[in-house]
Coordinates of C-alpha atoms in Angstrom, one line a residue:
X19 CA 44.2 28.8 50.2
X20 CA 42.9 28.3 46.9
X21 CA 39.7 28.1 45.0
X22 CA 39.3 25.1 42.6
X23 CA 36.2 24.5 40.9
X24 CA 34.5 20.5 39.5
X25 CA 31.8 19.6 37.6
X26 CA 29.8 16.7 38.6
X27 CA 30.2 14.1 35.7
X28 CA 26.4 12.2 37.3
X29 CA 24.1 15.6 37.9
X30 CA 26.4 18.2 35.5
X31 CA 26.6 21.1 38.8
X32 CA 29.9 23.2 39.1
X33 CA 31.2 24.3 42.5
X34 CA 34.1 25.8 43.9
X35 CA 36.2 24.4 46.7
X36 CA 39.0 26.6 49.3
X37 CA 41.5 23.4 49.8
X38 CA 45.2 23.6 50.5
X39 CA 47.5 23.0 47.9
X40 CA 48.6 19.6 49.3
X41 CA 45.5 18.2 49.5
X42 CA 44.0 15.4 47.3
X43 CA 41.6 16.1 44.4
X44 CA 38.4 16.1 45.7
X45 CA 36.4 12.7 43.8
X46 CA 32.9 13.0 44.5
X47 CA 30.2 15.3 44.0
X48 CA 29.3 17.7 47.1
X49 CA 25.6 17.5 45.7
X50 CA 25.1 14.2 44.6
X51 CA 28.4 12.0 45.6
X52 CA 28.7 11.5 41.6
X53 CA 31.8 11.2 40.4
X54 CA 33.5 15.0 39.8
X55 CA 36.1 16.1 37.5
X56 CA 38.6 19.2 38.2
X57 CA 38.3 21.9 35.9
X58 CA 40.9 24.3 34.4
X59 CA 39.9 27.6 35.1
X60 CA 40.5 31.3 33.3
X61 CA 43.2 33.4 35.0
X62 CA 42.0 36.9 36.3
X63 CA 45.8 37.8 36.1
X64 CA 46.1 41.3 33.7
X65 CA 49.5 43.1 33.0
X66 CA 48.3 46.8 32.3
X67 CA 50.9 49.5 30.8
X68 CA 53.6 49.9 28.1
X69 CA 56.0 47.5 29.6
X70 CA 54.3 44.4 28.6

């Protein structure tokens, strides 16, 4: 299951959620119930070696 990052527009807290790919986005903050926005996260995928 992928990990998605969210940030609350009301309290400013950032948090991670395990969610299925088919699940709808979480639209409320798990702390204050304010509006939350899904963040675009950096990937940790890295190709090494001379062939890339």
